[in-house]
Tab-separated table of C-alpha atoms in Angstrom:
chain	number	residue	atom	x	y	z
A	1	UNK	CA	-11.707	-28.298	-9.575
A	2	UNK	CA	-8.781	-29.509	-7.289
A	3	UNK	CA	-8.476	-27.526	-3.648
A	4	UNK	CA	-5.350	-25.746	-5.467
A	5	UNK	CA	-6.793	-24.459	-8.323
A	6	UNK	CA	-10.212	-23.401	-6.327
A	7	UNK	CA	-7.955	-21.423	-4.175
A	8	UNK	CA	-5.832	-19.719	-6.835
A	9	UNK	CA	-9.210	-18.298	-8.553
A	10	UNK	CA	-11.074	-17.310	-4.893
A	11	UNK	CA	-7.779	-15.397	-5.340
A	12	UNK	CA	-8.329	-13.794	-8.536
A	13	UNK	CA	-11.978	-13.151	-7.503
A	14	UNK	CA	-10.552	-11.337	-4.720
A	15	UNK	CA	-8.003	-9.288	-6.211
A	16	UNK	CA	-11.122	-7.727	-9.043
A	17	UNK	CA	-11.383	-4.327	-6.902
A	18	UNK	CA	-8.097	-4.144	-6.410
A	19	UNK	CA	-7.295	-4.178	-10.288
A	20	UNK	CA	-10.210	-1.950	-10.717
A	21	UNK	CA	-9.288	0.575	-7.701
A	22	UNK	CA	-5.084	0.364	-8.625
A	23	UNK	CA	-6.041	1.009	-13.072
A	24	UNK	CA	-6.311	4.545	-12.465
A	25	UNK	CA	-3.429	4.638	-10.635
A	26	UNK	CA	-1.420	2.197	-13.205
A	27	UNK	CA	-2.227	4.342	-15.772
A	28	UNK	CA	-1.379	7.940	-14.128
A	29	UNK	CA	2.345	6.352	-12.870
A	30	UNK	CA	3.110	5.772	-16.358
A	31	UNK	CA	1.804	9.099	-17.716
A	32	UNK	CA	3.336	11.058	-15.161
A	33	UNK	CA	6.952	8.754	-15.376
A	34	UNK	CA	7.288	10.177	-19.547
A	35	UNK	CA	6.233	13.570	-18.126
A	36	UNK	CA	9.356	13.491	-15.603
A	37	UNK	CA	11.947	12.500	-18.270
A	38	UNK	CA	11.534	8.495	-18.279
A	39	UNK	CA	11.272	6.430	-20.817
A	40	UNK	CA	8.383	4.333	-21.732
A	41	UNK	CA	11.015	1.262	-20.619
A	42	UNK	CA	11.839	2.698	-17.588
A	43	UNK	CA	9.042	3.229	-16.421
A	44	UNK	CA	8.177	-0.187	-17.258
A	45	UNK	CA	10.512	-1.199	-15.430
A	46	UNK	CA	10.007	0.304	-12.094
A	47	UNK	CA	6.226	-0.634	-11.917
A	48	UNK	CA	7.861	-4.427	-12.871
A	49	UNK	CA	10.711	-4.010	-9.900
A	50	UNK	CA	9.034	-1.917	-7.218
A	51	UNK	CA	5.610	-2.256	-7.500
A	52	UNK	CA	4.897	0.401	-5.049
A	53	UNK	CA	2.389	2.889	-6.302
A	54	UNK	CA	2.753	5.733	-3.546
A	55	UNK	CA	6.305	5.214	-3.531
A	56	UNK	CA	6.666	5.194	-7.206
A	57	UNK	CA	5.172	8.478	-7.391
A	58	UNK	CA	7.217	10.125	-5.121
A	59	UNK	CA	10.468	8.976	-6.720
A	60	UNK	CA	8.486	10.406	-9.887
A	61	UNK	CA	8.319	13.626	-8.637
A	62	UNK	CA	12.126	13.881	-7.086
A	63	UNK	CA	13.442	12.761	-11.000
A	64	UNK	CA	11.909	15.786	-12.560
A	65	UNK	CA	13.954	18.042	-9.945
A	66	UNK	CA	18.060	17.572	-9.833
A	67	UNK	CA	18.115	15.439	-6.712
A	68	UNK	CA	21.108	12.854	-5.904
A	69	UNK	CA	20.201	9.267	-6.176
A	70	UNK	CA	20.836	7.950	-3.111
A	71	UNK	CA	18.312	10.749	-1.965
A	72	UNK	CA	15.736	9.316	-4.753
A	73	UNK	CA	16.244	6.043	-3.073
A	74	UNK	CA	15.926	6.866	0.933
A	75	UNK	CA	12.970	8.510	0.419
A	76	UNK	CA	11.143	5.324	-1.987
A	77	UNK	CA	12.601	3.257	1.588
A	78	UNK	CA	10.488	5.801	3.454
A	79	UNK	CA	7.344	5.837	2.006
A	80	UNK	CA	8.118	1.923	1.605
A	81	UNK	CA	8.848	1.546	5.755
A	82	UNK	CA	5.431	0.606	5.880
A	83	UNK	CA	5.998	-2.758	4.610
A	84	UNK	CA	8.665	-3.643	7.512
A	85	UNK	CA	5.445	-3.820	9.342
A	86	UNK	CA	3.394	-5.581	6.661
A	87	UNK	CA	6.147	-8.018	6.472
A	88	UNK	CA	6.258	-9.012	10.316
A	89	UNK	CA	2.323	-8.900	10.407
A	90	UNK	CA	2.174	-11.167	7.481
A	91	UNK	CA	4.508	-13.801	8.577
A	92	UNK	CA	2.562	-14.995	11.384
A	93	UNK	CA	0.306	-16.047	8.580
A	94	UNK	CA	2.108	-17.945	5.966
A	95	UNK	CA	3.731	-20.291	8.172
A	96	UNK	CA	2.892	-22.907	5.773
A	97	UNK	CA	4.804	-21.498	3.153
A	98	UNK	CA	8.036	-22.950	2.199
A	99	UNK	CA	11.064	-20.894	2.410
A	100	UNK	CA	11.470	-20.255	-1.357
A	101	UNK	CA	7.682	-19.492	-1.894
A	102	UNK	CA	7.912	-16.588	1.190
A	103	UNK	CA	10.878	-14.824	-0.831
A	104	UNK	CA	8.347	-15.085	-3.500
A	105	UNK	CA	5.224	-13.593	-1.342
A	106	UNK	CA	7.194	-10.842	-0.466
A	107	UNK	CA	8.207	-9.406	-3.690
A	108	UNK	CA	4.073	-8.809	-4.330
A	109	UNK	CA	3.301	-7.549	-0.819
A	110	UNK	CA	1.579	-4.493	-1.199
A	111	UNK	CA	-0.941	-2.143	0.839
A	112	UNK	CA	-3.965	-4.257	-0.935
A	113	UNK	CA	-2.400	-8.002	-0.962
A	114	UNK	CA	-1.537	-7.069	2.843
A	115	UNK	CA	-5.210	-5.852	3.675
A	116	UNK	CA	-6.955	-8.603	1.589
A	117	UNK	CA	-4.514	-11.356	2.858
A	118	UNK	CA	-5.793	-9.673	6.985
A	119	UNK	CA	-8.932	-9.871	5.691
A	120	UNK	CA	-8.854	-13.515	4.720
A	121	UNK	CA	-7.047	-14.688	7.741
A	122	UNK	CA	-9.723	-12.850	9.872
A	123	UNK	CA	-12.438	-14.836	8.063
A	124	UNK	CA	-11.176	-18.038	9.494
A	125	UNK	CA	-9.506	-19.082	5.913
A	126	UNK	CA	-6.365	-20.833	5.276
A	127	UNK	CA	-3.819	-18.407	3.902
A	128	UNK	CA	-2.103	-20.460	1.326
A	129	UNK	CA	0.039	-19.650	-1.591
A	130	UNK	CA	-2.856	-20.373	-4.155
A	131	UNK	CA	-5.084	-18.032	-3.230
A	132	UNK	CA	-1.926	-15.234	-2.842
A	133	UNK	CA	-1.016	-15.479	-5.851
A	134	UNK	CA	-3.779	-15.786	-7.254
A	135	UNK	CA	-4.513	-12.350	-5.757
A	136	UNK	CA	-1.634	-10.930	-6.427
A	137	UNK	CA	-0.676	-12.102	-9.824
A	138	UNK	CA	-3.732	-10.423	-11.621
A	139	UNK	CA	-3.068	-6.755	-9.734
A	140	UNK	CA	0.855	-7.595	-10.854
A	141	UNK	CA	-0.085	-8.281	-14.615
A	142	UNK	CA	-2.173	-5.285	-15.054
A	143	UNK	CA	0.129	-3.066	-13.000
A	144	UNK	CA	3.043	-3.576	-15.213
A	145	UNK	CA	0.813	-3.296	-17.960
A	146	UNK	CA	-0.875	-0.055	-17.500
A	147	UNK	CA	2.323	1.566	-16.548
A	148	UNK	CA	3.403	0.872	-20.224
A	149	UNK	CA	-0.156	2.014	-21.389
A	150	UNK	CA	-0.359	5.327	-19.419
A	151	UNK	CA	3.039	6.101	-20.893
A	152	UNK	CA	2.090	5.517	-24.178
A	153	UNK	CA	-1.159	7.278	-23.993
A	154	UNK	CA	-0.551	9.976	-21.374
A	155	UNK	CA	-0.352	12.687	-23.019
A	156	UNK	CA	-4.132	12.298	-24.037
A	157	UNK	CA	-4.945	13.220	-19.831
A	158	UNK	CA	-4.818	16.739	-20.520
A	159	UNK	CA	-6.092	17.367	-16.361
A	160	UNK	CA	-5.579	14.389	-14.327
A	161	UNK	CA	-7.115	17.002	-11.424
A	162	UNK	CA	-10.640	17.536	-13.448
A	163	UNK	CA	-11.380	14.216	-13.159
A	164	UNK	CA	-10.814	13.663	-9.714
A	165	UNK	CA	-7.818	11.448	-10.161
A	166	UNK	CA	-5.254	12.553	-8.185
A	167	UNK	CA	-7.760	12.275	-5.653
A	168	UNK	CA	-8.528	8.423	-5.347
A	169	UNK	CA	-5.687	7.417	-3.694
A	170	UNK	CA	-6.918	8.598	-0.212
A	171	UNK	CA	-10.376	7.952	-0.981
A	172	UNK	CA	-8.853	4.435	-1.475
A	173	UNK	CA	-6.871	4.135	1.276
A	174	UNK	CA	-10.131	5.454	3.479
A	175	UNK	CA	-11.926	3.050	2.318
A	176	UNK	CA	-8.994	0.384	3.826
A	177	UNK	CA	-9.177	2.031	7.044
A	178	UNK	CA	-12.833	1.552	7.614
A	179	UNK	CA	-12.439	-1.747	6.597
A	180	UNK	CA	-10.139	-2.724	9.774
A	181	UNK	CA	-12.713	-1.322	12.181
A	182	UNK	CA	-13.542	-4.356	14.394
A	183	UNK	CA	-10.110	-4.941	15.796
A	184	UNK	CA	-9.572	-3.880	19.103
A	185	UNK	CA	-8.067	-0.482	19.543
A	186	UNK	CA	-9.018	0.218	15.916
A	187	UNK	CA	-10.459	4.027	17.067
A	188	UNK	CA	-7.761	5.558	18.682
A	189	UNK	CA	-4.920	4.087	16.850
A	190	UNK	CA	-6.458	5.755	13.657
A	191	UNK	CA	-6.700	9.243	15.873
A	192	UNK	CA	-3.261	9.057	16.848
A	193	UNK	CA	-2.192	8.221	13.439
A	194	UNK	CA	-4.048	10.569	11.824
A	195	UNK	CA	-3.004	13.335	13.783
A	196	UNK	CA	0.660	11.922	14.168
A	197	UNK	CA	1.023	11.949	10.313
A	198	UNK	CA	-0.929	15.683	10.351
A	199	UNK	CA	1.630	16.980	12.862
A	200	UNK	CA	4.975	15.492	10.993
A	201	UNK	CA	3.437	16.391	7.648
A	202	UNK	CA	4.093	20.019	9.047
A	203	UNK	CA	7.528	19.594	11.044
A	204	UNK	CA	9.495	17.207	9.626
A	205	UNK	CA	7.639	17.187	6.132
A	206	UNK	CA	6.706	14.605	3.119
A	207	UNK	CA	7.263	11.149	2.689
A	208	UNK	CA	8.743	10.645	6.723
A	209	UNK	CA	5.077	11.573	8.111
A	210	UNK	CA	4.122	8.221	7.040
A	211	UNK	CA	6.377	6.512	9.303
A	212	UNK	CA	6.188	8.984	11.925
A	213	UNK	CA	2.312	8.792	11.991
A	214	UNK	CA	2.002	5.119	11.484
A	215	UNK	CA	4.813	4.731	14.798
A	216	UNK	CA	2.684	7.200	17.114
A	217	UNK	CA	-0.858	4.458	16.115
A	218	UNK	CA	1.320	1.713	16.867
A	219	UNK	CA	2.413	2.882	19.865
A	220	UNK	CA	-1.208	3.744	21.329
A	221	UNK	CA	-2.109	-0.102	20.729
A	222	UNK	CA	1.122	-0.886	22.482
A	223	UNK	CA	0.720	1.173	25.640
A	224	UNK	CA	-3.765	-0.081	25.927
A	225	UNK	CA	-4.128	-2.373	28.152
A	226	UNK	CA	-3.771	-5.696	26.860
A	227	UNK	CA	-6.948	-7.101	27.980
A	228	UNK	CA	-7.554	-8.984	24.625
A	229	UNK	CA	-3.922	-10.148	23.867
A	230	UNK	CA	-5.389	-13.958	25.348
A	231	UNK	CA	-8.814	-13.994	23.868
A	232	UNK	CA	-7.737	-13.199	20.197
A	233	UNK	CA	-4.663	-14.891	20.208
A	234	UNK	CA	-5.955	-17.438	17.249
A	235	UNK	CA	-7.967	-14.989	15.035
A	236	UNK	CA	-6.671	-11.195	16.211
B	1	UNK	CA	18.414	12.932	-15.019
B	2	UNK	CA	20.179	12.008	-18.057
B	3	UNK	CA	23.405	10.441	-18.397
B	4	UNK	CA	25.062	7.011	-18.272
B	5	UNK	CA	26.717	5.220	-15.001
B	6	UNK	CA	29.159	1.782	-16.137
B	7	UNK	CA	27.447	2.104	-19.319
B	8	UNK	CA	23.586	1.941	-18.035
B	9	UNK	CA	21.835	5.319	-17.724
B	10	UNK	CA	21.202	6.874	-14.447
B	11	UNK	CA	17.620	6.275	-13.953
B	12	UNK	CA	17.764	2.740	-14.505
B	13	UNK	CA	20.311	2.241	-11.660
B	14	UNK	CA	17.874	4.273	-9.317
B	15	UNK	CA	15.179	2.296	-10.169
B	16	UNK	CA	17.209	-1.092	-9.138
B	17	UNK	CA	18.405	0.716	-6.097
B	18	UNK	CA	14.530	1.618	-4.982
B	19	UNK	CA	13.584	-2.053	-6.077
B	20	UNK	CA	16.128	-3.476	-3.663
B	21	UNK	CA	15.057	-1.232	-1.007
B	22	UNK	CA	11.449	-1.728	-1.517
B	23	UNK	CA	11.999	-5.525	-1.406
B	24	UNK	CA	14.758	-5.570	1.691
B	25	UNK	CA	11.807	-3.605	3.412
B	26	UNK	CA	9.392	-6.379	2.619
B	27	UNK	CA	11.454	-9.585	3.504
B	28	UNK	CA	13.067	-7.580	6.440
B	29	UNK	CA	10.096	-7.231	8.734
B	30	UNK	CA	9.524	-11.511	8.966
B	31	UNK	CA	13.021	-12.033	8.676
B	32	UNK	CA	13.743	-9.889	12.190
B	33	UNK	CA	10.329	-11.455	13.408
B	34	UNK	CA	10.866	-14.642	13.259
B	35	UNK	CA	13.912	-15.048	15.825
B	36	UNK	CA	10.682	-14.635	18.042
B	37	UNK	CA	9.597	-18.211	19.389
B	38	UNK	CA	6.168	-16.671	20.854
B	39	UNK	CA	5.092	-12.942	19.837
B	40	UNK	CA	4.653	-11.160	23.367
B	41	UNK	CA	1.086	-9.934	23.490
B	42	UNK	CA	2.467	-6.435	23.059
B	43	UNK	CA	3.738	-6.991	20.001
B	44	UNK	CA	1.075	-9.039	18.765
B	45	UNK	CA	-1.086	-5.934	19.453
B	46	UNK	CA	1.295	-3.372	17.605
B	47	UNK	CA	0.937	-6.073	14.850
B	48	UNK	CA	-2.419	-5.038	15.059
B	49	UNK	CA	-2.809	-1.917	15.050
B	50	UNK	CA	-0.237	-1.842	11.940
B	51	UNK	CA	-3.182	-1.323	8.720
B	52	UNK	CA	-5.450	0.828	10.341
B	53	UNK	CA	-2.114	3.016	11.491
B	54	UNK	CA	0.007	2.693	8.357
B	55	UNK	CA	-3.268	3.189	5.925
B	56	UNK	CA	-3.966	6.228	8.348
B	57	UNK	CA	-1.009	8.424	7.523
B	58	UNK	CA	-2.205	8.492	3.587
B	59	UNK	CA	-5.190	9.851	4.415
B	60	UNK	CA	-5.160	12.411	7.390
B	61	UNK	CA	-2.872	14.422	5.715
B	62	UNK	CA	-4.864	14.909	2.322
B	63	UNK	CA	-7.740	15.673	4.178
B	64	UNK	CA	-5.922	18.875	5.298
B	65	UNK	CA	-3.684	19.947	2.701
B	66	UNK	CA	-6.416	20.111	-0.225
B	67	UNK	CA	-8.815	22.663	-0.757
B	68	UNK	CA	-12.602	22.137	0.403
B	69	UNK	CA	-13.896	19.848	-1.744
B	70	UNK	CA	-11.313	17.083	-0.775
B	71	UNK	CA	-11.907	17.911	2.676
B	72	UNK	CA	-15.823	17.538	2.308
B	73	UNK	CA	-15.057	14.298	-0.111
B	74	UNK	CA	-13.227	12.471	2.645
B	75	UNK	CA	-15.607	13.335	5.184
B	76	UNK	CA	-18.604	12.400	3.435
B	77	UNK	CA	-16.805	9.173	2.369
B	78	UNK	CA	-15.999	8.796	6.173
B	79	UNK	CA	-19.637	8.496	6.955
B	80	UNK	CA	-20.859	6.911	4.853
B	81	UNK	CA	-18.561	4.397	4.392
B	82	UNK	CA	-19.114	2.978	7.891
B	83	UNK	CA	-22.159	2.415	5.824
B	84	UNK	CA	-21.796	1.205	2.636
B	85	UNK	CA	-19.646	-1.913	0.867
B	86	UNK	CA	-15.732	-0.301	0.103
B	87	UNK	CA	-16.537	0.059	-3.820
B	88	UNK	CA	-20.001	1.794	-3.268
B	89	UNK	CA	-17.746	4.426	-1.356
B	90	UNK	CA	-14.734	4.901	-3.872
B	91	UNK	CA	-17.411	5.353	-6.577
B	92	UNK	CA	-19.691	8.098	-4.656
B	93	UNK	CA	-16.452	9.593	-3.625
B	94	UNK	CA	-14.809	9.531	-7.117
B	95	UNK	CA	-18.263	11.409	-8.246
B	96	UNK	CA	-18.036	13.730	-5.203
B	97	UNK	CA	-14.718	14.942	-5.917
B	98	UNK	CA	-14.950	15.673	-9.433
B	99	UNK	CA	-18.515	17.125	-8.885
B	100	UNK	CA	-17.060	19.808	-6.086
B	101	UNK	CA	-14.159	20.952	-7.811
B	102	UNK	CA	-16.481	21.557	-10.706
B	103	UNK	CA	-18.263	23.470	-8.489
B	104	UNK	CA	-15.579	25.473	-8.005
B	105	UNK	CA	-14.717	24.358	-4.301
C-alpha cells in the first residue's frame, strides 16, 4: 500500500469512535430538526453545511420559538467561537498543506477531528492531508447521513431522555477532557473553565458560557509561568 | 418559521447564514494566526490550553444543571476515566445514566 493510501485508512481507523460516539447524536439532530418544523431536506442540509452538532442543536431549539434570524445565526457563531481557537491551534500543524487543501481542512474541523488531529501530532506523527481526511471523511459521510435517517425515523424515539441520550454529549466531551491531561497546565485550566462556564451559565446565560468559560482556561495558561514554553516547543 | 425570502424559504437562508459563520469561524482563527512569523511562548501556551478549556465549558455546566443522576454519572465517569480507555468510559457512563434515572434519581 503506497505511504498515501496507508495514511488515508490509519485515518479511517481513527475516526471508528468518533462515528460510533457522533451516531447517536446524527440521528437525534435529525429527529429533533422534523420535530422543530424542518424538513427532512433541510435538515439535510444543515448537517451537510455546518456540521456542528452542539451548534446545530441550539439553532434547533431557537427555530421552534419565533426568534429573528440573524439572532438564530449569532448564537450558531457562539457556540461555534470555539473553532477560532481550533483553527489557530491547528494551523501550526498543517503547514504542509497547500493553500487550497487548508480551505478544505477547515470546512471538516470539528471538536473530534481537532482532538484526534492534537492527538496525532502529540504522538510524534506527520499530520498530513491523508490521514485528515481520511478521518474526517467517514464521521462527514455518516453525519449527513444519519441526519436524513433520524428525520425519517424519529418519530419512532418516543423518550430520547429514557435512554440516556440526551446525556452523551457531556459524557463525550468528558471523556475529551481527560484525554488532554498530560499537557502542562492541563489541571487548572480545566478548573477555571469549568467554573468560568458554571458562573456565565448563570449571569450571562446559554450558548455565550462557552466562550466565556473557555476565555477564563485560556487565560490561566496565559498568566502560569512559562517555564515549559522552550522545552515543548517541538511536540507541546 | 415558515415563509419564503427571494423565493427560497426562510430556514434554508438561516441555515446558509450559520454555515458561513460556522466556516468564517474555522478559517478565521489560522488566517489571523498566521501574520505571526514565531508564536510568542504565551500564545503558544493559550494554544494549549485551548481543548482541555473549550471541551471544559460542555461539561461543567451539565454537571450542575441536571438532576442527580447526571451529576453522579459525570463524576463517576470522572474517576474512572483517568482510568480506563475513552470508549470503556462513554459505555459505563451511557449504562450509568440510563440505569439512575430508572432509578428514579
Amino acid at each position: 500500500m503506497s505511504p498515501t493510501r496507508s495514511e488515508f485508512f490509519q485515518g479511517v481507523r481513527d475516526s471508528l469512535p468518533i462515528v460510533a460516539a457522533a451516531a447517536p447524536f446524527g440521528m437525534l439532530f435529525g429527529a429533533l430538526a422534523v420535530d422543530n418544523g424542518l424538513s427532512v431536506g433541510e435538515a439535510v442540509l444543515m448537517s451537510a453545511t455546518v456540521f456542528a452538532g452542539a451548534s446545530q442543536m441550539v439553532g434547533l431549539e431557537m427555530f421552534g420559538a419565533k426568534i429573528a434570524p440573524w439572532i438564530i445565526i449569532l448564537s450558531v457563531f457562539a457556540v461555534n467561537f470555539r473553532h477560532v481557537l481550533y483553527s489557530a491551534a491547528l494551523g501550526r500543524r498543517i503547514g504542509r498543506f497547500a493553500g487550497w487543501q487548508k480551505l478544505i481542512a477547515f470546512f471538516f474541523l470539528t471538536d473530534p477531528q481537532y482532538a484526534a488531529s492534537e492527538a496525532r501530532a502529540d504522538k510524534k506523527f506527520p499530520l498530513t492531508m491523508a490521514w485528515y481526511m481520511g478521518m474526517a471523511l467517514p464521521v462527514y459521510t455518516l453525519w449527513v447521513l444519519e441526519g436524513w435517517i433520524g428525520a425519517v425515523f424519529g418519530s419512532l424515539i418516543t423518550d430520547p431522555g429514557a435512554l440516556g441520550i440526551d446525556f452523551l454529549l457531556p459524557i463525550y466531551f468528558l471523556g475529551l477532557v481527560l484525554g488532554f491531561r498530560t499537557r502542562s497546565n492541563w489541571l487548572p485550566v480545566v478548573i477555571a473553565s469549568g467554573l468560568g462556564s458554571i458562573l456565565a451559565f448563570y449571569t450571562v446565560g446559554s450558548p455565550w458560557h462557552v466562550s466565556l468559560g473557555a476565555l477564563a482556561g485560556v487565560l490561566v495558561a496565559v498568566l502560569m509561568p512559562p517555564r515549559s514554553a522552550d522545552a515543548d516547543e517541538v511536540g507541546a | 418559521m415558515t415563509g419564503l425570502y427571494l423565493g427560497v424559504p426562510v430556514n434554508v437562508w438561516i441555515i446558509i447564514g450559520a454555515a458561513l459563520v460556522t466556516y468564517a469561524a474555522r478559517l478565521g482563527g489560522h488566517l489571523v494566526l498566521s501574520r505571526f512569523k514565531r508564536i510568542p511562548p504565551r500564545v503558544d501556551a493559550a494554544l494549549n490550553a485551548v481543548p482541555a478549556a473549550v471541551l471544559t465549558t460542555l461539561v461543567a455546566p451539565a454537571a450542575v444543571t441536571g438532576g442527580p443522576a447526571e451529576a453522579l454519572t459525570l463524576a463517576i465517569c470522572l474517576v474512572i476515566g483517568f482510568r480506563l480507555p475513552m470508549m470503556a468510559m462513554f459505555c459505563i457512563g451511557w449504562v450509568l445514566i440510563v440505569a439512575l434515572r430508572a432509578a428514579g434519581l
